[in-house]
Amino acid sequence: MRMTADVVVIGGGVIGTATAFYLANAGRRVTLVERRGLAQEASGANVGLVTVFTIFELAPGPFFGLSRFSADSYLSLREQTGLDIEYQRCGGLVVAETEKELEVARRAYEGYAAHDVPVEWLDPKGVRACEPALVSDRILGGVFCPLQGFVNPMLATQALGLGARRHGATLLFGTSVHGIACDQGRVQMVQTSAGDIACEFVVNAAGAWSPEIGAMAGVKIPVFPARGQILLTEPVPRFMRSVVLGTEISATQTRRGNVLIGSTAESVGFDKRVTVETISHFARTILQYYPRLRNLQVIRTWAGLRPFTSDNYPIIQLMEEPKGFCLATGHGKRGMIQGPATGQLMAELITGKQPYMPLDPFSLRRFAGQRPDGVTTS
Ligand SMILES: Cc1cc2nc3c(=O)[nH]c(=O)nc-3n(C[C@H](O)[C@H](O)[C@H](O)COP(=O)(O)OP(=O)(O)OC[C@H]3O[C@@H](n4cnc5c(N)ncnc54)[C@H](O)[C@@H]3O)c2cc1C
């Protein structure tokens, strides 16, 4: 039997489910196709940090436009779906350990403060008062932002998928996409292991695998996998007040009390193995900051593949050729915090509405003349 949809979304990670959620909410007939299940790749393998303030942008820029929208969406997702995604807006610290890092943090603080983003500059004493469990003489200062927080990434992705289904979307699991048929410069149909789906639009939200899907429609997508490894401890009574980010550390304590420590960004292709070298490095490093973790039991380690672009911004675009082919990929280190905003923007593009923010920074065009890894070829 041939299936039909207005939009086929490929990928059941946070980007695909958010896209399905906002599109179904806007009244479109959506079918989401996922070869495994919801949140089985990067979207279920991450730390779930919801970082609105980051030194990646020294003042609110395109990333802030995405992250602010997403953080607010996570606040209302429970009401909209009935599922508790364990979103905690606990605030977060970005700490500096060298003079250079301090200068960058200071510039970012001034840039965000000038745009009325709530940020606070902290000296080493202020950092200690803010996060008493963090022990380090090396910390020279930092920035506290009360908008930082975290979600349970699996629950957030499931909530978006469930919300999409409640609005009428069809979710096909265990179903692989193996072809995209185009005619006269337009997408016509997605070929899957469960049969063909005729459609007007196809959204490529296949994360690190989005180049494979792009090739099916004749579109080169400069996204590459970067492995991230994570270590999880047993739950303990809450001792971390906020999310802490530094060059050497990224640590957070989940609502259940487990400590999540990570993470790397390694260029090892599609290799998802966890390595002794990295995990022992995490363990040694984290003890320098949180000696109280010394006797905690490590209960799990894992790795996931982030879909990276060379400039760390995603690709969010409706293609001219083939018409109806849409890109929602390349969210790199920050897909959880960019997911709901990307879904909203895809829905606006597909329903012909004015996007709520400018999309030029996310266009595929910016990579013209570059290899997928960002090296310029002309
Ligand atoms: C260790 C680690 C820590 C991270 N920490 C954070 C963090 O704290 N905060 C944050 O914001 N982000 C974080 N990230 C990044 C975030 O996880 C990713 O950016 C995000 O999950 C990408 O979502 P996605 O939906 O694009 O990709 P994915 O979640 O990988 O989903 C893509 C889906 O496409 C499916 N697919 C692929 N090919 C096909 C096909 N042919 N047919 C059907 N389905 C297909 C796959 O099965 C997969 O489920 C982290 C990532 C890692 C690995």
mmCIF file of C-alpha atoms in Angstrom, residues 27-294:
data_model
loop_
_atom_site.group_PDB
_atom_site.id
_atom_site.type_symbol
_atom_site.label_atom_id
_atom_site.label_comp_id
_atom_site.label_asym_id
_atom_site.label_seq_id
_atom_site.Cartn_x
_atom_site.Cartn_y
_atom_site.Cartn_z
ATOM 1 C CA GLY A 27 -2.087 21.218 10.837
ATOM 2 C CA ARG A 28 0.238 19.429 8.387
ATOM 3 C CA ARG A 29 -0.039 15.657 7.779
ATOM 4 C CA VAL A 30 3.343 14.453 8.968
ATOM 5 C CA THR A 31 5.011 11.034 8.832
ATOM 6 C CA LEU A 32 8.244 10.659 10.780
ATOM 7 C CA VAL A 33 10.490 7.797 9.643
ATOM 8 C CA GLU A 34 13.123 6.455 12.049
ATOM 9 C CA ARG A 35 15.213 3.358 11.442
ATOM 10 C CA ARG A 36 15.620 2.592 15.150
ATOM 11 C CA GLY A 37 13.433 4.302 17.796
ATOM 12 C CA LEU A 38 13.104 7.758 19.363
ATOM 13 C CA ALA A 39 16.335 9.205 20.805
ATOM 14 C CA GLN A 40 18.444 6.154 19.924
ATOM 15 C CA GLU A 41 21.404 8.152 18.599
ATOM 16 C CA ALA A 42 22.891 11.525 19.652
ATOM 17 C CA SER A 43 19.594 12.741 21.122
ATOM 18 C CA GLY A 44 19.618 9.968 23.692
ATOM 19 C CA ALA A 45 23.370 10.028 24.292
ATOM 20 C CA ASN A 46 23.874 13.607 25.435
ATOM 21 C CA VAL A 47 24.097 15.540 28.690
ATOM 22 C CA GLY A 48 20.934 17.559 28.085
ATOM 23 C CA LEU A 49 22.486 20.915 28.935
ATOM 24 C CA VAL A 50 20.248 23.831 28.067
ATOM 25 C CA THR A 51 22.858 26.549 27.720
ATOM 26 C CA VAL A 52 21.413 29.890 26.719
ATOM 27 C CA PHE A 53 24.604 31.766 27.634
ATOM 28 C CA THR A 54 27.777 30.560 25.923
ATOM 29 C CA ILE A 55 31.133 32.086 25.083
ATOM 30 C CA PHE A 56 30.706 30.592 21.598
ATOM 31 C CA GLU A 57 29.000 33.932 20.853
ATOM 32 C CA LEU A 58 30.445 36.966 22.632
ATOM 33 C CA ALA A 59 27.060 38.718 22.453
ATOM 34 C CA PRO A 60 23.579 37.358 21.711
ATOM 35 C CA GLY A 61 23.710 36.194 18.066
ATOM 36 C CA PRO A 62 22.109 33.492 15.873
ATOM 37 C CA PHE A 63 22.760 30.769 18.455
ATOM 38 C CA PHE A 64 21.100 32.831 21.187
ATOM 39 C CA GLY A 65 18.070 33.295 18.891
ATOM 40 C CA LEU A 66 17.678 29.501 18.759
ATOM 41 C CA SER A 67 18.563 28.702 22.347
ATOM 42 C CA ARG A 68 16.314 31.295 23.987
ATOM 43 C CA PHE A 69 13.291 30.031 22.031
ATOM 44 C CA SER A 70 14.102 26.385 22.860
ATOM 45 C CA ALA A 71 14.629 26.998 26.572
ATOM 46 C CA ASP A 72 11.209 28.644 26.804
ATOM 47 C CA SER A 73 9.619 25.803 24.794
ATOM 48 C CA TYR A 74 10.997 23.248 27.243
ATOM 49 C CA LEU A 75 9.238 25.164 30.024
ATOM 50 C CA SER A 76 5.856 24.614 28.375
ATOM 51 C CA LEU A 77 6.419 21.126 26.944
ATOM 52 C CA ARG A 78 5.094 19.367 30.033
ATOM 53 C CA GLU A 79 1.816 21.278 29.812
ATOM 54 C CA GLN A 80 1.571 20.581 26.094
ATOM 55 C CA THR A 81 2.360 16.867 26.224
ATOM 56 C CA GLY A 82 1.689 15.740 29.791
ATOM 57 C CA LEU A 83 5.214 14.283 29.993
ATOM 58 C CA ASP A 84 7.687 15.515 32.605
ATOM 59 C CA ILE A 85 10.969 16.095 30.759
ATOM 60 C CA GLU A 86 12.843 16.864 34.014
ATOM 61 C CA TYR A 87 13.681 20.373 32.872
ATOM 62 C CA GLN A 88 15.502 22.229 35.635
ATOM 63 C CA ARG A 89 16.308 25.895 35.101
ATOM 64 C CA CYS A 90 18.885 25.758 37.871
ATOM 65 C CA GLY A 91 21.261 28.381 36.487
ATOM 66 C CA GLY A 92 24.784 27.719 35.319
ATOM 67 C CA LEU A 93 28.363 28.813 35.632
ATOM 68 C CA VAL A 94 30.922 29.260 32.878
ATOM 69 C CA VAL A 95 34.294 29.282 34.635
ATOM 70 C CA ALA A 96 37.680 30.608 33.468
ATOM 71 C CA GLU A 97 41.020 29.121 34.498
ATOM 72 C CA THR A 98 43.510 31.163 32.478
ATOM 73 C CA GLU A 99 43.904 34.893 31.870
ATOM 74 C CA LYS A 100 42.882 34.346 28.252
ATOM 75 C CA GLU A 101 39.710 32.472 29.222
ATOM 76 C CA LEU A 102 38.956 35.169 31.761
ATOM 77 C CA GLU A 103 39.206 37.855 29.114
ATOM 78 C CA VAL A 104 36.878 35.931 26.764
ATOM 79 C CA ALA A 105 34.392 35.310 29.589
ATOM 80 C CA ARG A 106 34.504 39.009 30.506
ATOM 81 C CA ARG A 107 33.826 40.064 26.915
ATOM 82 C CA ALA A 108 30.917 37.623 26.655
ATOM 83 C CA TYR A 109 29.539 38.838 29.992
ATOM 84 C CA GLU A 110 29.649 42.447 28.804
ATOM 85 C CA GLY A 111 28.149 41.512 25.411
ATOM 86 C CA TYR A 112 25.175 39.677 26.939
ATOM 87 C CA ALA A 113 24.644 42.180 29.768
ATOM 88 C CA ALA A 114 24.467 44.990 27.192
ATOM 89 C CA HIS A 115 21.469 43.173 25.672
ATOM 90 C CA ASP A 116 19.723 42.701 29.018
ATOM 91 C CA VAL A 117 20.396 38.960 29.239
ATOM 92 C CA PRO A 118 20.564 38.162 32.967
ATOM 93 C CA VAL A 119 24.252 37.427 33.639
ATOM 94 C CA GLU A 120 26.398 38.023 36.684
ATOM 95 C CA TRP A 121 30.187 38.468 36.804
ATOM 96 C CA LEU A 122 31.841 36.440 39.566
ATOM 97 C CA ASP A 123 35.329 36.644 41.055
ATOM 98 C CA PRO A 124 36.849 33.433 42.528
ATOM 99 C CA LYS A 125 35.078 34.103 45.848
ATOM 100 C CA GLY A 126 31.798 34.603 44.008
ATOM 101 C CA VAL A 127 32.288 31.309 42.130
ATOM 102 C CA ARG A 128 32.882 29.488 45.434
ATOM 103 C CA ALA A 129 29.789 31.047 46.997
ATOM 104 C CA CYS A 130 27.721 30.111 43.952
ATOM 105 C CA GLU A 131 28.965 26.516 43.723
ATOM 106 C CA PRO A 132 30.440 25.518 47.110
ATOM 107 C CA ALA A 133 31.187 21.936 46.035
ATOM 108 C CA LEU A 134 33.496 23.114 43.255
ATOM 109 C CA VAL A 135 37.023 23.077 44.645
ATOM 110 C CA SER A 136 39.715 24.636 42.506
ATOM 111 C CA ASP A 137 42.418 27.208 43.119
ATOM 112 C CA ARG A 138 42.791 27.504 39.376
ATOM 113 C CA ILE A 139 39.428 29.199 38.822
ATOM 114 C CA LEU A 140 40.001 32.915 38.223
ATOM 115 C CA GLY A 141 36.370 33.911 37.788
ATOM 116 C CA GLY A 142 33.307 33.229 35.731
ATOM 117 C CA VAL A 143 29.831 34.151 34.599
ATOM 118 C CA PHE A 144 26.592 32.976 36.181
ATOM 119 C CA CYS A 145 23.439 32.894 34.080
ATOM 120 C CA PRO A 146 20.141 31.942 35.749
ATOM 121 C CA LEU A 147 18.674 30.828 32.397
ATOM 122 C CA GLN A 148 21.004 27.808 32.133
ATOM 123 C CA GLY A 149 19.663 24.382 33.001
ATOM 124 C CA PHE A 150 19.207 20.857 31.753
ATOM 125 C CA VAL A 151 16.586 18.417 30.524
ATOM 126 C CA ASN A 152 16.433 14.665 30.426
ATOM 127 C CA PRO A 153 17.250 14.380 26.695
ATOM 128 C CA MET A 154 15.465 11.055 26.176
ATOM 129 C CA LEU A 155 12.289 12.314 27.818
ATOM 130 C CA ALA A 156 12.442 15.626 25.939
ATOM 131 C CA THR A 157 12.730 13.815 22.590
ATOM 132 C CA GLN A 158 9.971 11.390 23.550
ATOM 133 C CA ALA A 159 7.720 14.265 24.643
ATOM 134 C CA LEU A 160 8.194 15.994 21.291
ATOM 135 C CA GLY A 161 7.452 12.708 19.467
ATOM 136 C CA LEU A 162 4.407 12.023 21.634
ATOM 137 C CA GLY A 163 3.212 15.613 21.141
ATOM 138 C CA ALA A 164 3.561 15.216 17.368
ATOM 139 C CA ARG A 165 1.529 12.002 17.485
ATOM 140 C CA ARG A 166 -1.179 13.706 19.583
ATOM 141 C CA HIS A 167 -1.451 16.331 16.841
ATOM 142 C CA GLY A 168 -1.975 13.580 14.276
ATOM 143 C CA ALA A 169 1.561 12.723 13.090
ATOM 144 C CA THR A 170 2.381 9.118 12.161
ATOM 145 C CA LEU A 171 5.648 7.797 13.623
ATOM 146 C CA LEU A 172 7.229 4.829 11.837
ATOM 147 C CA PHE A 173 9.948 3.104 13.871
ATOM 148 C CA GLY A 174 12.303 0.367 12.702
ATOM 149 C CA THR A 175 11.879 1.857 9.228
ATOM 150 C CA SER A 176 14.845 2.901 7.072
ATOM 151 C CA VAL A 177 14.839 5.435 4.300
ATOM 152 C CA HIS A 178 16.753 4.144 1.280
ATOM 153 C CA GLY A 179 15.756 6.526 -1.499
ATOM 154 C CA ILE A 180 14.141 9.844 -2.400
ATOM 155 C CA ALA A 181 12.405 10.069 -5.747
ATOM 156 C CA CYS A 182 12.344 13.456 -7.482
ATOM 157 C CA ASP A 183 10.629 14.514 -10.689
ATOM 158 C CA GLN A 184 11.055 17.789 -12.580
ATOM 159 C CA GLY A 185 13.159 19.271 -9.781
ATOM 160 C CA ARG A 186 10.666 18.425 -6.967
ATOM 161 C CA VAL A 187 10.639 15.710 -4.338
ATOM 162 C CA GLN A 188 7.847 13.223 -5.019
ATOM 163 C CA MET A 189 8.315 10.304 -2.706
ATOM 164 C CA VAL A 190 10.400 8.794 0.083
ATOM 165 C CA GLN A 191 11.293 5.127 -0.360
ATOM 166 C CA THR A 192 11.427 3.237 2.928
ATOM 167 C CA SER A 193 11.686 -0.341 4.163
ATOM 168 C CA ALA A 194 7.931 -0.091 4.983
ATOM 169 C CA GLY A 195 6.979 1.116 1.498
ATOM 170 C CA ASP A 196 6.893 4.364 -0.465
ATOM 171 C CA ILE A 197 5.477 7.575 0.980
ATOM 172 C CA ALA A 198 4.309 10.185 -1.537
ATOM 173 C CA CYS A 199 4.813 13.687 -0.151
ATOM 174 C CA GLU A 200 5.298 17.356 -0.929
ATOM 175 C CA PHE A 201 8.139 18.028 1.518
ATOM 176 C CA VAL A 202 10.956 15.914 2.958
ATOM 177 C CA VAL A 203 12.861 17.097 6.044
ATOM 178 C CA ASN A 204 16.344 15.658 6.409
ATOM 179 C CA ALA A 205 16.849 15.471 10.183
ATOM 180 C CA ALA A 206 19.107 12.423 10.131
ATOM 181 C CA GLY A 207 21.877 13.973 12.268
ATOM 182 C CA ALA A 208 25.340 12.561 11.550
ATOM 183 C CA TRP A 209 23.768 10.477 8.737
ATOM 184 C CA SER A 210 22.189 13.474 6.993
ATOM 185 C CA PRO A 211 24.857 13.457 4.214
ATOM 186 C CA GLU A 212 23.620 9.951 3.214
ATOM 187 C CA ILE A 213 20.050 11.233 2.997
ATOM 188 C CA GLY A 214 21.257 14.341 1.151
ATOM 189 C CA ALA A 215 22.999 12.145 -1.446
ATOM 190 C CA MET A 216 19.655 10.417 -2.134
ATOM 191 C CA ALA A 217 18.308 13.805 -3.291
ATOM 192 C CA GLY A 218 21.556 14.859 -4.985
ATOM 193 C CA VAL A 219 22.448 17.412 -2.273
ATOM 194 C CA LYS A 220 25.930 17.523 -0.690
ATOM 195 C CA ILE A 221 25.661 18.183 3.025
ATOM 196 C CA PRO A 222 28.867 19.228 4.856
ATOM 197 C CA VAL A 223 28.080 17.494 8.137
ATOM 198 C CA PHE A 224 30.468 15.063 9.806
ATOM 199 C CA PRO A 225 30.298 12.898 12.957
ATOM 200 C CA ALA A 226 32.189 13.837 16.139
ATOM 201 C CA ARG A 227 32.173 11.252 18.910
ATOM 202 C CA GLY A 228 31.322 12.368 22.429
ATOM 203 C CA GLN A 229 31.865 10.116 25.453
ATOM 204 C CA ILE A 230 30.053 10.359 28.794
ATOM 205 C CA LEU A 231 30.485 8.901 32.252
ATOM 206 C CA LEU A 232 27.555 8.521 34.687
ATOM 207 C CA THR A 233 27.783 7.888 38.436
ATOM 208 C CA GLU A 234 25.312 6.417 40.887
ATOM 209 C CA PRO A 235 22.818 8.909 42.364
ATOM 210 C CA VAL A 236 23.845 10.903 45.450
ATOM 211 C CA PRO A 237 22.091 13.653 47.433
ATOM 212 C CA ARG A 238 22.201 16.952 45.554
ATOM 213 C CA PHE A 239 25.490 18.816 45.946
ATOM 214 C CA MET A 240 25.754 20.617 42.589
ATOM 215 C CA ARG A 241 23.600 23.700 42.542
ATOM 216 C CA SER A 242 24.103 24.623 38.915
ATOM 217 C CA VAL A 243 25.449 23.429 35.580
ATOM 218 C CA VAL A 244 29.221 23.999 35.440
ATOM 219 C CA LEU A 245 31.125 24.452 32.195
ATOM 220 C CA GLY A 246 34.850 25.032 31.770
ATOM 221 C CA THR A 247 37.493 24.043 29.238
ATOM 222 C CA GLU A 248 38.329 20.897 31.172
ATOM 223 C CA ILE A 249 34.992 20.158 32.798
ATOM 224 C CA SER A 250 31.368 19.777 31.933
ATOM 225 C CA ALA A 251 29.419 18.369 34.845
ATOM 226 C CA THR A 252 25.831 18.275 35.908
ATOM 227 C CA GLN A 253 23.758 16.428 38.456
ATOM 228 C CA THR A 254 20.507 14.980 37.136
ATOM 229 C CA ARG A 255 17.230 15.311 38.985
ATOM 230 C CA ARG A 256 17.673 11.783 40.324
ATOM 231 C CA GLY A 257 21.126 12.746 41.664
ATOM 232 C CA ASN A 258 23.400 10.952 39.176
ATOM 233 C CA VAL A 259 26.453 12.948 38.111
ATOM 234 C CA LEU A 260 27.000 13.228 34.351
ATOM 235 C CA ILE A 261 30.575 13.981 33.319
ATOM 236 C CA GLY A 262 31.678 14.719 29.806
ATOM 237 C CA SER A 263 32.403 15.132 27.073
ATOM 238 C CA THR A 264 34.766 14.880 24.121
ATOM 239 C CA ALA A 265 34.452 15.811 20.437
ATOM 240 C CA GLU A 266 36.552 13.252 18.575
ATOM 241 C CA SER A 267 36.998 12.833 14.835
ATOM 242 C CA VAL A 268 36.808 9.037 14.593
ATOM 243 C CA GLY A 269 34.153 8.595 11.929
ATOM 244 C CA PHE A 270 31.136 6.504 12.953
ATOM 245 C CA ASP A 271 32.999 4.686 15.745
ATOM 246 C CA LYS A 272 30.811 4.804 18.896
ATOM 247 C CA ARG A 273 33.139 2.860 21.185
ATOM 248 C CA VAL A 274 33.921 4.086 24.697
ATOM 249 C CA THR A 275 37.670 4.184 25.343
ATOM 250 C CA VAL A 276 39.570 3.600 28.582
ATOM 251 C CA GLU A 277 41.853 6.555 27.849
ATOM 252 C CA THR A 278 39.010 9.078 27.634
ATOM 253 C CA ILE A 279 36.992 7.761 30.547
ATOM 254 C CA SER A 280 40.027 7.641 32.841
ATOM 255 C CA HIS A 281 40.913 11.187 31.738
ATOM 256 C CA PHE A 282 37.384 12.356 32.697
ATOM 257 C CA ALA A 283 37.651 10.637 36.056
ATOM 258 C CA ARG A 284 41.074 12.101 36.871
ATOM 259 C CA THR A 285 40.061 15.591 35.753
ATOM 260 C CA ILE A 286 36.747 15.752 37.552
ATOM 261 C CA LEU A 287 38.341 14.733 40.853
ATOM 262 C CA GLN A 288 40.485 17.859 40.716
ATOM 263 C CA TYR A 289 37.273 19.904 40.863
ATOM 264 C CA TYR A 290 34.961 17.658 42.885
ATOM 265 C CA PRO A 291 37.114 15.486 45.215
ATOM 266 C CA ARG A 292 33.938 14.261 46.919
ATOM 267 C CA LEU A 293 33.191 12.132 43.827
ATOM 268 C CA ARG A 294 36.226 9.913 44.584
#
